């Protein structure tokens, strides 16, 4: 594992998880998705579907529907409580996030080859002192990030399977998104694609 401080508050840990750890986490995510299947979030008001499908684990999960964005304890379609956060992820948080309180939410994003994520800020949480820790599995993506306002200059980086990105401090509220998936860059997932897990303190 090597760590790169990309800018103050934004740290990239390359290959924080080796292949065996990625396979183990993949299997745990598969198990979670058996209990709480991927759902199709839609944009508030317009109802336009995201190209990414989502699920969650932990006490709270992030959802988006016509009523808005929020954290809630259960699956929006089935009412099933979100399963616990896997120990592997809690360990990454303890080792890398340097934040006293444990995460209470973990969003699971699944991207097929054509999915992407528009520029956004993560500002639905109550405590911005807590960082967000993101884990990538499967195909690589081009991740884009900018400043605290929309439309300024941006930079991009490639996130690969096993990489961990931490957003904290002055980078906590920066705009970011996923330009595109780079298909066939990993053999980890079947069906192929990319999974991104983000650990947060929602409350
Ligand atoms: C993704 N990530 O990598 C999207 N948000 O698929 C995020 O939106 C994100 O990586 C907050 C903090 C870290 C992230
Ligand atoms: Fe985000």
mmCIF file of C-alpha atoms in Angstrom, residues 11-104:
data_model
loop_
_atom_site.group_PDB
_atom_site.id
_atom_site.type_symbol
_atom_site.label_atom_id
_atom_site.label_comp_id
_atom_site.label_asym_id
_atom_site.label_seq_id
_atom_site.Cartn_x
_atom_site.Cartn_y
_atom_site.Cartn_z
ATOM 1 C CA UNK A 11 -5.699 10.944 0.574
ATOM 2 C CA UNK A 12 -5.450 8.019 -1.821
ATOM 3 C CA UNK A 13 -4.280 4.637 -0.512
ATOM 4 C CA UNK A 14 -3.320 2.550 -3.553
ATOM 5 C CA UNK A 15 -4.123 -1.151 -3.126
ATOM 6 C CA UNK A 16 -5.171 -0.809 0.506
ATOM 7 C CA UNK A 17 -6.815 -4.198 -0.069
ATOM 8 C CA UNK A 18 -4.826 -6.925 -1.828
ATOM 9 C CA UNK A 19 -6.520 -9.354 -4.200
ATOM 10 C CA UNK A 20 -7.430 -11.848 -1.476
ATOM 11 C CA UNK A 21 -8.962 -9.100 0.670
ATOM 12 C CA UNK A 22 -10.859 -7.750 -2.360
ATOM 13 C CA UNK A 23 -12.290 -11.230 -3.054
ATOM 14 C CA UNK A 24 -13.348 -11.635 0.551
ATOM 15 C CA UNK A 25 -15.020 -8.215 0.633
ATOM 16 C CA UNK A 26 -16.687 -8.911 -2.733
ATOM 17 C CA UNK A 27 -18.192 -12.090 -1.294
ATOM 18 C CA UNK A 28 -19.441 -10.230 1.775
ATOM 19 C CA UNK A 29 -21.032 -7.550 -0.404
ATOM 20 C CA UNK A 30 -22.676 -10.266 -2.501
ATOM 21 C CA UNK A 31 -24.152 -11.708 0.708
ATOM 22 C CA UNK A 32 -25.426 -8.264 1.777
ATOM 23 C CA UNK A 33 -27.049 -7.738 -1.628
ATOM 24 C CA UNK A 34 -28.912 -11.028 -1.235
ATOM 25 C CA UNK A 35 -30.646 -9.501 1.822
ATOM 26 C CA UNK A 36 -30.982 -5.925 0.510
ATOM 27 C CA UNK A 37 -30.909 -6.000 -3.312
ATOM 28 C CA UNK A 38 -29.681 -3.068 -5.378
ATOM 29 C CA UNK A 39 -32.446 -0.507 -5.824
ATOM 30 C CA UNK A 40 -32.879 2.110 -8.519
ATOM 31 C CA UNK A 41 -32.576 5.594 -7.005
ATOM 32 C CA UNK A 42 -34.247 8.508 -8.798
ATOM 33 C CA UNK A 43 -33.583 12.233 -8.649
ATOM 34 C CA UNK A 44 -35.653 14.333 -6.278
ATOM 35 C CA UNK A 45 -38.589 16.124 -7.976
ATOM 36 C CA UNK A 46 -37.851 15.003 -11.576
ATOM 37 C CA UNK A 47 -37.809 11.261 -10.865
ATOM 38 C CA UNK A 48 -35.015 10.782 -13.407
ATOM 39 C CA UNK A 49 -33.256 7.480 -12.634
ATOM 40 C CA UNK A 50 -29.578 7.398 -11.650
ATOM 41 C CA UNK A 51 -27.422 5.221 -13.908
ATOM 42 C CA UNK A 52 -25.906 3.766 -10.730
ATOM 43 C CA UNK A 53 -27.853 1.268 -8.609
ATOM 44 C CA UNK A 54 -27.462 1.307 -4.852
ATOM 45 C CA UNK A 55 -27.885 -0.472 -1.567
ATOM 46 C CA UNK A 56 -26.495 0.063 1.936
ATOM 47 C CA UNK A 57 -25.243 -1.565 5.087
ATOM 48 C CA UNK A 58 -24.935 -0.225 8.607
ATOM 49 C CA UNK A 59 -27.519 1.376 10.917
ATOM 50 C CA UNK A 60 -28.428 3.969 8.284
ATOM 51 C CA UNK A 61 -28.491 3.989 4.492
ATOM 52 C CA UNK A 62 -28.573 6.794 1.967
ATOM 53 C CA UNK A 63 -31.569 6.830 -0.387
ATOM 54 C CA UNK A 64 -32.887 9.178 -3.052
ATOM 55 C CA UNK A 65 -36.430 9.342 -4.407
ATOM 56 C CA UNK A 66 -38.884 11.997 -5.571
ATOM 57 C CA UNK A 67 -39.206 13.207 -1.970
ATOM 58 C CA UNK A 68 -35.482 13.947 -1.678
ATOM 59 C CA UNK A 69 -32.182 12.614 -0.357
ATOM 60 C CA UNK A 70 -32.023 11.181 3.158
ATOM 61 C CA UNK A 71 -30.621 8.532 5.468
ATOM 62 C CA UNK A 72 -33.019 5.852 6.693
ATOM 63 C CA UNK A 73 -32.678 2.524 8.557
ATOM 64 C CA UNK A 74 -34.365 0.317 5.960
ATOM 65 C CA UNK A 75 -34.521 -0.611 2.276
ATOM 66 C CA UNK A 76 -36.801 1.751 0.327
ATOM 67 C CA UNK A 77 -38.527 -1.065 -1.628
ATOM 68 C CA UNK A 78 -38.686 -3.938 0.879
ATOM 69 C CA UNK A 79 -38.478 -2.284 4.313
ATOM 70 C CA UNK A 80 -35.689 -4.711 5.265
ATOM 71 C CA UNK A 81 -33.236 -3.314 7.850
ATOM 72 C CA UNK A 82 -29.751 -2.744 6.391
ATOM 73 C CA UNK A 83 -27.294 -5.539 7.372
ATOM 74 C CA UNK A 84 -24.229 -4.722 9.505
ATOM 75 C CA UNK A 85 -21.099 -3.155 8.010
ATOM 76 C CA UNK A 86 -18.475 -5.879 7.290
ATOM 77 C CA UNK A 87 -15.593 -6.027 9.755
ATOM 78 C CA UNK A 88 -13.057 -5.493 6.933
ATOM 79 C CA UNK A 89 -14.547 -2.051 6.313
ATOM 80 C CA UNK A 90 -14.703 -1.138 10.010
ATOM 81 C CA UNK A 91 -11.020 -2.069 10.258
ATOM 82 C CA UNK A 92 -10.144 0.191 7.316
ATOM 83 C CA UNK A 93 -12.006 3.018 9.060
ATOM 84 C CA UNK A 94 -10.102 2.414 12.312
ATOM 85 C CA UNK A 95 -6.750 2.170 10.530
ATOM 86 C CA UNK A 96 -7.093 4.951 7.958
ATOM 87 C CA UNK A 97 -9.876 7.398 8.819
ATOM 88 C CA UNK A 98 -8.472 8.611 12.153
ATOM 89 C CA UNK A 99 -11.899 9.468 13.542
ATOM 90 C CA UNK A 100 -13.000 8.446 17.040
ATOM 91 C CA UNK A 101 -16.580 7.452 16.266
ATOM 92 C CA UNK A 102 -17.451 4.425 14.148
ATOM 93 C CA UNK A 103 -19.245 4.896 10.820
ATOM 94 C CA UNK A 104 -23.046 4.559 11.001
#
